[in-house]
RNA sequence: GCCGGUGUAGCUCAGUAGGUUAGAGCAGUGGAAUCAUAAUCCACGUGUCCGCGGUUCGAAUCCGUGCACCGGCACCA
């Protein structure tokens, strides 16, 4: 909680999305938006913070996609890397670097990790029996084998689990196996193969001690992590494929194998930090401060499917390096589902159901502030949440536009019209003026505290509450009435409102950066900077009142309201399964 | 099957050192106001706090158990 004492900088990562498909709203709400909000908050506070992300581009599914569409794995990952990087940029996810795991630098980092673990005796060669296609002359990784489910008889079951009945089984239990390769009609056979395993058990005590030292983590993360740590097994970290990073061992059996994508993916955080150092600092060693200095605070943002990797496996890999830090927090979110309007029930977003909402498409219709606001307001922090078009409309219009946006607008419009476009000179403050002014630092601190605890929904709630209190004050003071009778009273009221607006501007910046930027311009406030080297504390600076006489630009609408009919129309089209 | 998480008003949720009549927003009803993005403000809640059992002077809050939903369970990312 009190990170300040122990840490001088923060390294934030968001799960590397798999470059085998487009990112959708579920990904955003779980791993990217919360991280971005947190990072923007720290930057605003002037804290040194580095935000690293990138594409995860290896692995068998990519080769399968390529096989099916008749292209190459490189084509596939190039396409999705570009599309996803663009979607993140459009959403305002403010990475310091968004990298790629196909970079040569990444092979280097990954092999270094592998070698260090190997040298420490944490990697072990084992023989195992796998499906092999004689026609294609290759071992068949799980996804490459289809067959009949031994439990329910479903004929299109995967190599290790059945989509139909959910059963999981050993590969050799599969009935009527066949290669999932176009043109391969041979029947796979079982054949021995050597693979390399990470001895997770070596790290059991360290992992446990580490988890024990972080009782403040989210319950879902702790629960799953302890479940794994209490029963650690060796984990295979190689695959029979040619799409990935070569296994750095001197063994002919390793020639046709590559490092398992899940081993190299989290190492991408390290690689991309290295690349950032080279690009931004022209310093090939800059990354080490961020990964080896114990005064660096490492925070991972992920969806719950990623918890075992970030709370157990990757930390073990880091521990095995000897001189790396491990995460101070693993912020794991639940899932964001999609509300089905017809049934009124939340369902998983899936391609086959045709209910996915792509980020790119969404942003062609609605502002990113609107999306960021809504997703943050319903963020699946402790249980699954569901995206609903009706709720999207109601919460964005009813809270951000009507409560906060409108307060800002009514305050500034009246000030500019009646006081020559400057913050008015106030008269004596009465009890209500003083109470509201005094509450501002507390209210801002309340939001900061919520961010510090990764409680983003609470932060949104407190932010809107600030707007509600301000509106109450405005209505109580009735400046539109006093304007005709008591200029000093009106000046005082609007002076106070300007101070609220100024605080709101800082408070909204992490959530809705575009609205905040517009408002900052209206108020003539510095645009917030900050980053890996830190900067001025613009957050606390918001607690200092804008002086009377500060010139104001004519206000613009920060958050335009959404048209109800238009949203309804989009919702209808979505419900009909039209591509969105 | 084993393990973890969640289950509070019509809807979305807050609420653990256990303690006065369990809260907020939305929706609904009535009213006020008209500066403002037809935006705001005020008033109005008879809820089995998932069920059952237990600990306690007292439990939404602790323990046990059952149910529902979501997820993890060793090579699926």
XYZ file of C-alpha atoms (C1' of nucleotides) in Angstrom:
657
model
C 0.000 0.000 0.000
C 2.564 2.525 1.067
C 4.761 1.973 -1.899
C 6.491 5.315 -1.631
C 8.821 4.301 1.144
C 10.193 1.226 -0.551
C 10.064 2.090 -4.217
C 11.340 4.937 -6.306
C 9.973 3.917 -9.689
C 7.226 1.742 -11.099
C 7.307 -0.614 -14.053
C 3.863 -1.454 -15.347
C 3.086 -4.203 -17.831
C -0.080 -5.262 -19.578
C -0.452 -8.827 -20.832
C 0.932 -9.214 -24.319
C -2.070 -9.877 -26.557
C -1.741 -12.856 -28.830
C -1.139 -11.745 -32.406
C -3.597 -14.236 -33.782
C -6.721 -12.106 -33.614
C -8.037 -8.622 -32.982
C -8.258 -7.301 -29.462
C -11.782 -6.787 -28.213
C -13.506 -4.976 -25.392
C -12.942 -7.800 -22.938
C -9.193 -7.501 -23.291
C -9.353 -3.761 -22.859
C -11.381 -3.825 -19.681
C -9.259 -6.525 -18.129
C -5.666 -5.715 -18.827
C -5.107 -2.564 -20.839
C -7.405 0.166 -19.637
C -6.744 -0.315 -15.919
C -3.013 -0.345 -16.544
C -3.207 2.765 -18.669
C -5.303 4.607 -16.109
C -2.875 3.643 -13.393
C 0.101 4.739 -15.446
C -1.469 8.051 -16.362
C -2.231 8.629 -12.708
C 1.379 7.978 -11.700
C 2.667 10.223 -14.457
C 0.353 12.948 -13.268
C 1.764 12.527 -9.789
C 5.222 12.972 -11.237
C 6.295 9.467 -10.289
C 8.817 7.757 -12.530
C 6.857 5.115 -14.388
C 7.486 2.979 -17.434
C 4.645 1.262 -19.243
C 5.591 -1.708 -21.390
C 3.525 -3.860 -23.698
C 3.714 -5.659 -26.986
C 2.487 -8.507 -29.155
C 2.916 -12.163 -28.303
C 3.674 -13.683 -31.681
C 4.960 -17.197 -31.340
C 3.125 -20.399 -30.703
C 1.254 -23.070 -32.514
C -2.075 -21.286 -33.090
C -0.310 -18.753 -35.309
C 1.090 -21.475 -37.521
C -2.327 -23.062 -37.745
C -3.899 -19.814 -38.838
C -1.228 -19.408 -41.462
C -1.725 -22.944 -42.658
C -5.456 -22.474 -42.993
C -5.315 -19.203 -44.857
C -2.366 -20.259 -46.963
C -0.047 -17.544 -45.731
C 2.962 -17.595 -43.442
C 3.183 -17.171 -39.683
C 5.071 -13.942 -40.272
C 2.201 -12.595 -42.388
C -0.251 -13.458 -39.666
C 1.611 -11.799 -36.832
C 2.547 -8.765 -38.918
C -1.080 -8.179 -39.664
C -2.365 -8.545 -36.119
C 0.534 -6.778 -34.524
C -0.127 -3.759 -36.645
C -3.881 -3.849 -36.142
C -3.624 -4.225 -32.385
C -0.933 -1.607 -31.982
C -3.184 0.767 -33.884
C -6.215 -0.114 -31.792
C -4.262 0.596 -28.620
C -3.074 3.908 -29.984
C -6.622 4.848 -30.951
C -7.797 4.050 -27.454
C -5.069 6.131 -25.908
C -3.295 3.223 -24.245
C -0.090 5.100 -23.572
C 2.664 2.528 -23.798
C 6.197 3.771 -23.571
C 6.963 0.950 -25.944
C 4.828 -1.625 -27.700
C 7.164 -4.345 -28.871
C 7.199 -7.677 -30.644
C 8.372 -11.104 -29.620
C 9.662 -11.844 -33.122
C 12.443 -9.324 -32.641
C 15.959 -10.736 -32.635
C 16.522 -8.996 -29.346
C 13.765 -11.087 -27.877
C 15.381 -14.350 -28.930
C 18.463 -13.139 -27.138
C 16.614 -12.271 -23.935
C 14.680 -15.503 -23.970
C 17.715 -17.668 -24.549
C 19.525 -15.877 -21.757
C 16.631 -16.719 -19.444
C 16.684 -20.305 -20.593
C 20.440 -20.659 -20.170
C 20.445 -19.098 -16.722
C 17.737 -21.500 -15.597
C 19.575 -24.387 -17.194
C 22.840 -23.393 -15.530
C 21.035 -23.264 -12.214
C 19.851 -26.815 -12.705
C 16.206 -25.791 -13.091
C 15.696 -27.286 -16.531
C 15.439 -31.003 -17.169
C 15.258 -33.092 -20.334
C 12.490 -35.671 -20.382
C 11.226 -38.211 -22.889
C 7.536 -38.148 -23.673
C 5.196 -39.796 -26.133
C 3.425 -37.579 -28.641
C 1.285 -37.808 -31.753
C 3.324 -37.818 -34.913
C 2.295 -37.566 -38.563
C 4.375 -39.662 -40.900
C 2.873 -37.962 -43.928
C 3.774 -34.462 -42.793
C 6.893 -35.726 -41.039
C 6.233 -33.800 -37.871
C 5.121 -34.106 -34.296
C 1.644 -32.779 -33.777
C 1.235 -30.263 -30.988
C -2.133 -30.388 -29.238
C -3.862 -28.051 -31.624
C -2.739 -30.090 -34.578
C -4.599 -33.174 -33.512
C -8.314 -33.729 -33.770
C -10.301 -36.809 -33.022
C -13.269 -38.299 -31.270
C -13.812 -37.432 -27.635
C -13.344 -40.506 -25.419
C -16.099 -39.264 -23.124
C -18.935 -37.983 -25.253
C -18.073 -39.178 -28.706
C -17.906 -35.703 -30.187
C -16.022 -36.107 -33.461
C -14.245 -32.777 -33.688
C -12.526 -32.792 -30.307
C -9.100 -31.272 -29.785
C -6.042 -33.302 -28.919
C -6.339 -32.782 -25.206
C -9.823 -31.530 -24.512
C -13.323 -31.642 -25.891
C -15.092 -28.414 -26.770
C -18.390 -30.198 -26.720
C -18.459 -31.734 -23.270
C -15.534 -29.959 -21.635
C -13.709 -33.169 -20.832
C -9.950 -33.166 -20.566
C -7.882 -36.226 -21.226
C -4.430 -37.429 -22.096
C -3.545 -37.223 -25.770
C -3.327 -40.987 -26.152
C -6.926 -41.398 -25.008
C -8.175 -39.620 -28.107
C -10.145 -41.917 -30.417
C -9.684 -41.920 -34.195
C -6.931 -39.286 -34.132
C -6.296 -37.299 -37.297
C -3.899 -34.540 -38.194
C -5.451 -31.099 -38.238
C -3.450 -30.163 -41.321
C -5.051 -29.518 -44.688
C -4.151 -32.346 -47.013
C -2.801 -34.643 -44.342
C -4.921 -37.778 -44.435
C -2.598 -40.050 -42.522
C -3.419 -41.441 -39.151
C -1.086 -40.040 -36.492
C 0.981 -42.463 -34.483
C 2.410 -42.149 -31.004
C 6.144 -41.585 -31.006
C 8.653 -40.697 -28.303
C 10.191 -37.238 -28.273
C 12.524 -35.352 -25.967
C 11.373 -32.152 -24.313
C 12.682 -29.728 -21.774
C 10.915 -29.037 -18.515
C 11.091 -26.192 -16.058
C 11.386 -27.557 -12.534
C 8.908 -25.276 -10.888
C 9.209 -27.193 -7.660
C 12.646 -25.703 -7.118
C 10.957 -22.392 -6.438
C 8.190 -23.536 -4.183
C 9.502 -22.022 -0.971
C 10.443 -18.734 -2.581
C 7.108 -18.477 -4.349
C 5.233 -19.198 -1.186
C 7.185 -16.655 0.817
C 6.611 -14.119 -1.896
C 2.848 -14.715 -1.964
C 2.741 -14.644 1.835
C 4.339 -11.204 1.778
C 1.529 -9.765 -0.347
C -1.704 -10.318 1.540
C -3.235 -7.254 -0.082
C -3.524 -8.774 -3.539
C -6.886 -9.471 -5.013
C -8.570 -12.578 -3.690
C -8.913 -14.196 -7.088
C -5.184 -13.854 -7.780
C -4.119 -15.163 -4.408
C -6.521 -18.054 -4.567
C -5.353 -19.296 -7.926
C -1.681 -18.673 -7.165
C -1.792 -20.613 -3.918
C -3.639 -23.388 -5.679
C -0.718 -23.781 -8.030
C 2.085 -23.274 -5.554
C 0.688 -25.901 -3.225
C 0.931 -28.449 -5.994
C 3.720 -27.523 -8.385
C 4.605 -29.775 -11.298
C 7.396 -29.602 -13.793
C 6.308 -27.725 -16.843
C 7.269 -28.450 -20.403
C 8.761 -25.377 -22.011
C 9.472 -26.663 -25.526
C 7.239 -27.554 -28.446
C 7.504 -29.442 -31.707
C 7.255 -26.541 -34.088
C 9.508 -24.315 -36.139
C 7.702 -21.091 -35.222
C 9.421 -19.758 -32.141
C 12.748 -19.286 -30.481
C 15.375 -22.030 -30.888
C 16.117 -24.033 -27.778
C 19.666 -23.148 -26.700
C 20.881 -26.592 -25.779
C 23.482 -28.763 -27.415
C 21.258 -31.666 -28.373
C 20.223 -32.847 -31.839
C 16.734 -33.531 -30.523
C 16.327 -29.816 -29.927
C 16.802 -28.952 -33.581
C 13.172 -29.290 -34.583
C 11.815 -27.777 -31.432
C 11.240 -24.256 -30.241
C 10.737 -22.653 -26.876
C 7.145 -22.821 -25.762
C 5.321 -19.563 -26.386
C 4.314 -19.240 -22.795
C 7.882 -19.287 -21.689
C 8.937 -16.528 -24.027
C 5.846 -14.337 -23.857
C 6.342 -12.766 -20.405
C 10.028 -12.385 -21.129
C 8.752 -10.007 -23.790
C 8.305 -7.484 -21.002
C 12.043 -7.611 -20.431
C 12.928 -7.511 -24.106
C 10.671 -4.564 -24.718
C 12.175 -2.731 -21.791
C 15.603 -3.346 -23.322
C 14.370 -2.006 -26.629
C 12.877 1.015 -24.889
C 16.253 1.743 -23.293
C 17.949 1.632 -26.641
C 15.379 3.803 -28.385
C 14.580 6.310 -25.682
C 17.811 6.462 -23.748
C 20.344 5.251 -26.282
C 21.515 3.033 -23.478
C 21.635 -0.725 -23.902
C 21.858 -1.187 -20.140
C 19.044 1.174 -19.170
C 16.626 -1.726 -18.747
C 18.545 -3.220 -15.878
C 17.445 -0.503 -13.474
C 13.868 -1.456 -14.212
C 14.329 -5.177 -13.739
C 17.123 -5.612 -11.232
C 16.975 -2.688 -8.845
C 14.903 -3.632 -5.791
C 13.643 -0.084 -5.573
C 11.686 -0.690 -8.775
C 8.108 -1.674 -8.238
C 6.827 -4.147 -10.824
C 3.080 -4.367 -11.437
C 1.402 -6.717 -13.915
C -2.098 -6.112 -15.243
C -3.765 -9.207 -16.657
C -7.035 -11.030 -17.177
C -7.760 -13.965 -14.929
C -6.767 -16.497 -17.548
C -3.232 -15.224 -17.121
C -2.974 -15.508 -13.375
C -0.980 -18.754 -13.174
C 1.619 -17.379 -15.538
C 2.096 -14.056 -13.813
C 1.689 -15.156 -10.242
C 3.603 -18.430 -10.427
C 5.498 -19.396 -13.564
C 7.021 -16.098 -14.649
C 8.011 -15.171 -11.081
C 9.726 -18.545 -10.803
C 11.570 -17.827 -14.038
C 12.633 -14.459 -12.660
C 13.736 -15.979 -9.368
C 15.807 -18.447 -11.318
C 17.770 -15.608 -12.904
C 19.202 -14.704 -9.542
C 19.217 -10.949 -9.817
C 15.763 -9.983 -11.088
C 12.951 -8.419 -9.110
C 9.519 -10.000 -9.035
C 6.116 -8.357 -9.101
C 4.905 -6.277 -6.195
C 1.389 -6.764 -7.434
C -0.406 -8.859 -10.003
C -3.674 -7.152 -10.796
C -5.878 -9.847 -12.251
C -9.316 -8.938 -13.492
C -12.272 -11.179 -14.106
C -13.900 -11.273 -17.535
C -16.037 -8.823 -19.389
C -18.893 -10.624 -21.076
C -21.425 -9.290 -23.533
C -25.046 -8.821 -22.631
C -27.366 -10.551 -25.051
C -30.341 -8.250 -25.526
C -32.612 -11.035 -26.620
C -32.092 -13.258 -23.630
C -31.098 -10.604 -21.117
C -28.171 -12.778 -20.135
C -24.454 -12.158 -20.232
C -22.539 -14.420 -22.530
C -18.936 -14.811 -23.458
C -17.715 -12.882 -26.413
C -16.864 -15.325 -29.130
C -16.299 -15.277 -32.827
C -18.738 -18.056 -33.485
C -21.520 -16.295 -31.631
C -20.718 -13.191 -33.630
C -21.050 -11.013 -30.570
C -17.505 -9.707 -30.352
C -17.107 -5.964 -30.278
C -13.825 -4.911 -31.805
C -12.089 -1.857 -30.495
C -11.457 -0.482 -33.910
C -15.071 -0.652 -34.940
C -16.312 0.779 -31.693
C -14.060 3.786 -32.019
C -15.319 4.615 -35.473
C -18.693 5.273 -33.851
C -18.013 6.544 -30.353
C -15.312 8.553 -28.639
C -12.567 6.855 -26.773
C -13.423 8.860 -23.679
C -16.916 7.399 -23.754
C -15.562 3.893 -24.034
C -12.875 4.383 -21.419
C -15.349 5.899 -19.018
C -17.864 3.114 -19.333
C -15.376 0.282 -19.228
C -13.752 1.720 -16.148
C -17.128 2.166 -14.480
C -17.972 -1.521 -14.952
C -14.455 -2.915 -14.696
C -14.616 -6.617 -13.722
C -12.535 -6.230 -10.583
C -14.052 -8.868 -8.361
C -16.547 -10.663 -10.562
C -17.430 -10.936 -14.211
C -19.125 -7.917 -15.705
C -21.091 -7.502 -18.905
C -21.049 -4.917 -21.626
C -24.532 -3.602 -22.294
C -25.383 -0.985 -24.893
C -28.167 0.431 -22.762
C -25.914 0.720 -19.770
C -23.180 2.242 -21.894
C -25.576 4.962 -22.962
C -26.984 5.539 -19.493
C -23.740 5.700 -17.638
C -21.828 7.815 -20.108
C -24.686 10.226 -20.727
C -26.072 10.198 -17.226
C -22.839 10.409 -15.273
C -19.942 11.738 -17.266
C -21.946 14.108 -19.492
C -24.808 15.146 -17.239
C -23.174 15.271 -13.865
C -19.558 16.218 -14.464
C -19.531 17.571 -18.011
C -22.556 19.695 -17.470
C -21.306 21.067 -14.183
C -18.088 22.141 -15.831
C -19.963 23.671 -18.700
C -22.564 25.580 -16.676
C -19.853 26.906 -14.375
C -17.488 28.055 -17.068
C -20.158 29.418 -19.349
C -21.559 31.597 -16.622
C -18.127 32.720 -15.504
C -16.980 33.659 -18.967
C -20.221 35.484 -19.775
C -20.451 37.456 -16.581
C -16.880 38.055 -15.545
C -15.030 39.007 -18.699
C -13.569 35.581 -19.289
C -11.506 35.405 -16.136
C -11.733 33.622 -12.810
C -13.626 36.196 -10.712
C -12.305 37.891 -7.589
C -14.206 36.277 -4.704
C -15.727 38.081 -1.737
C -15.734 36.629 1.771
C -16.426 32.874 1.887
C -19.435 31.679 3.805
C -19.634 28.273 5.462
C -20.796 26.510 2.305
C -18.091 28.029 0.133
C -15.477 27.102 2.658
C -16.795 23.583 3.132
C -16.657 22.844 -0.560
C -13.221 24.405 -1.016
C -11.911 22.485 1.982
C -13.307 19.221 0.654
C -11.474 19.383 -2.649
C -8.071 18.098 -1.514
C -9.786 15.342 0.441
C -11.879 14.350 -2.515
C -8.854 14.277 -4.771
C -6.963 12.218 -2.208
C -9.879 9.825 -2.069
C -9.537 9.190 -5.772
C -5.770 8.813 -5.445
C -6.250 6.280 -2.706
C -8.582 4.277 -4.911
C -5.982 4.249 -7.681
C -3.285 3.206 -5.235
C -5.412 0.226 -4.298
C -6.230 -0.576 -7.931
C -9.898 0.066 -7.245
C -10.796 1.791 -10.456
C -14.533 1.548 -10.143
C -14.310 3.216 -6.771
C -12.175 5.957 -8.289
C -14.819 6.595 -10.947
C -17.505 6.655 -8.319
C -15.655 9.221 -6.239
C -14.969 11.301 -9.298
C -18.656 11.448 -10.176
C -19.502 12.118 -6.559
C -17.347 15.201 -6.790
C -19.552 16.371 -9.638
C -22.727 15.656 -7.690
C -21.594 17.691 -4.715
C -20.603 20.506 -7.008
C -24.016 20.537 -8.647
C -25.690 20.639 -5.253
C -23.569 23.606 -4.323
C -24.335 25.346 -7.603
C -28.076 24.886 -7.157
C -27.953 26.038 -3.563
C -26.095 29.207 -4.472
C -28.248 29.945 -7.512
C -25.752 32.204 -9.261
C -28.266 32.773 -12.069
C -30.413 34.559 -9.483
C -27.730 36.383 -7.524
C -26.247 37.597 -10.786
C -29.047 40.161 -10.955
C -28.817 41.292 -7.364
C -25.434 40.585 -5.828
C -22.393 40.614 -8.044
C -19.917 39.842 -5.281
C -21.910 36.815 -4.149
C -22.051 35.566 -7.717
C -18.328 36.119 -8.138
C -17.621 34.109 -5.016
C -19.848 31.240 -6.130
C -18.281 31.044 -9.543
C -14.793 31.384 -8.105
C -15.492 28.317 -5.989
C -16.928 26.490 -8.997
C -13.809 27.272 -11.006
C -11.732 25.643 -8.289
C -13.871 22.533 -8.446
C -13.486 22.483 -12.209
C -9.750 22.741 -11.838
C -9.674 19.726 -9.512
C -12.026 17.791 -11.755
C -9.642 18.409 -14.610
C -6.824 16.578 -12.844
C -9.123 13.879 -11.497
C -10.509 13.016 -14.918
C -7.186 12.965 -16.723
C -6.341 9.292 -16.100
C -9.780 8.083 -17.220
C -10.711 10.418 -20.023
C -7.566 12.085 -21.321
C -9.191 13.869 -24.260
C -11.782 15.620 -22.144
C -9.100 16.524 -19.629
C -6.881 17.982 -22.344
C -9.709 20.140 -23.671
C -10.508 21.362 -20.205
C -6.865 22.061 -19.402
C -6.703 24.233 -22.460
C -9.815 26.123 -21.430
C -8.334 26.743 -18.004
C -4.898 27.543 -19.347
C -3.326 24.817 -17.224
C -0.100 23.081 -18.149
C -0.541 19.887 -20.062
C 0.470 17.072 -17.801
C 3.795 15.504 -18.474
C 5.809 12.867 -16.705
C 7.087 9.451 -17.608
C 10.067 7.220 -16.893
C 12.018 10.101 -15.400
C 9.141 11.478 -13.388
C 8.145 15.119 -13.451
C 6.232 17.789 -11.602
C 3.325 16.685 -9.437
C 0.371 17.943 -11.430
C -2.002 15.996 -9.234
C -1.180 17.809 -6.024
C -0.802 21.040 -7.958
C -4.532 20.818 -8.622
C -5.064 21.467 -4.934
C -3.684 24.975 -5.372
C -6.514 27.303 -6.404
C -6.549 29.036 -9.741
C -5.871 32.697 -8.924
C -8.594 35.253 -9.501
C -7.980 36.906 -12.827
C -6.811 33.738 -14.568
C -8.001 34.021 -18.165
C -10.373 31.348 -19.424
C -11.047 30.271 -22.972
C -14.686 30.010 -24.031
C -15.765 26.580 -22.799
C -16.367 23.732 -25.194
C -18.470 20.664 -24.524
C -16.062 18.132 -23.069
C -18.252 15.074 -23.444
C -20.879 15.262 -26.165
C -23.933 13.212 -25.313
C -24.679 10.115 -27.268
C -27.795 9.929 -29.351
C -30.113 7.383 -27.844
C -31.564 6.265 -31.151
C -28.173 5.791 -32.690
C -26.970 3.629 -29.816
C -30.186 1.632 -30.030
C -29.635 1.115 -33.721
C -26.096 -0.130 -33.192
C -27.313 -2.378 -30.413
C -29.925 -3.850 -32.730
C -27.379 -4.506 -35.415
C -25.069 -6.082 -32.885
C -27.888 -8.293 -31.638
C -28.569 -9.421 -35.185
C -24.986 -10.510 -35.446
C -23.921 -7.946 -38.005
C -20.197 -7.493 -38.095
C -19.195 -4.642 -35.829
C -14.248 -34.973 -8.610
C -10.518 -31.521 -6.124
C -9.390 -26.136 -5.400
C -10.367 -20.731 -5.739
C -13.693 -16.540 -6.496
C -18.575 -14.484 -6.459
C -24.004 -14.535 -4.639
C -26.843 -7.619 -0.779
C -33.275 -3.211 -3.186
C -36.424 -4.008 -10.230
C -31.035 -3.052 -12.449
C -25.538 -2.031 -11.394
C -23.026 -2.260 -7.108
C -20.797 -0.327 -1.828
C -20.613 -2.325 2.866
C -14.864 -7.466 7.414
C -11.101 -5.013 14.062
C -19.334 -8.485 14.144
C -23.249 -3.682 17.220
C -28.031 2.110 16.851
C -33.803 1.845 12.168
C -28.404 -2.377 5.940
C -26.454 2.104 1.999
C -25.382 4.702 -3.120
C -26.372 5.403 -8.268
C -29.885 4.110 -12.088
C -34.949 3.144 -13.092
C -40.102 4.762 -10.934
C -43.488 8.627 -8.393
C -44.150 13.746 -6.781
C -42.106 18.651 -6.472
C -38.545 22.978 -7.337
C -35.610 25.564 -10.657
C -34.325 27.347 -15.708
C -27.336 29.267 -15.484
C -26.101 24.797 -18.413
C -24.801 19.387 -23.242
C -33.673 19.408 -22.240
C -28.291 19.136 -18.452
C -29.624 20.225 -12.325
C -31.659 20.025 -7.273
C -35.218 18.215 -3.356
C -38.571 14.292 -1.324
C -40.215 9.076 -1.373
C -37.075 2.191 -0.326
C -42.393 -3.345 3.486
C -34.871 -5.741 0.705
C -35.859 -13.945 3.174
C -28.241 -9.299 2.994
C -28.442 -17.237 -1.783
C -30.623 -21.527 1.721
C -29.794 -24.299 6.334
C -27.187 -25.020 10.952
C -23.677 -23.064 14.571
C -20.557 -19.446 17.680
C -22.143 -14.758 20.192
C -25.738 -10.485 24.456
C -25.691 -9.343 19.084
C -23.751 -11.564 12.179
C -24.671 -9.324 5.617
C -19.929 -9.373 8.334
C -16.928 -15.400 11.981
C -17.377 -21.187 11.564
C -19.766 -25.542 9.171
C -22.817 -27.248 5.279
C -25.856 -27.102 0.807
C -27.172 -24.495 -3.824
C -26.136 -21.180 -8.143
C -22.769 -18.582 -11.437
C -17.534 -17.739 -13.053
C -12.738 -19.681 -13.134
C -8.154 -23.020 -12.044
C -6.628 -28.371 -12.041
C 0.003 -29.941 -15.041
C 2.044 -29.236 -21.478
C -4.918 -24.360 -24.176
C -3.046 -19.683 -24.763
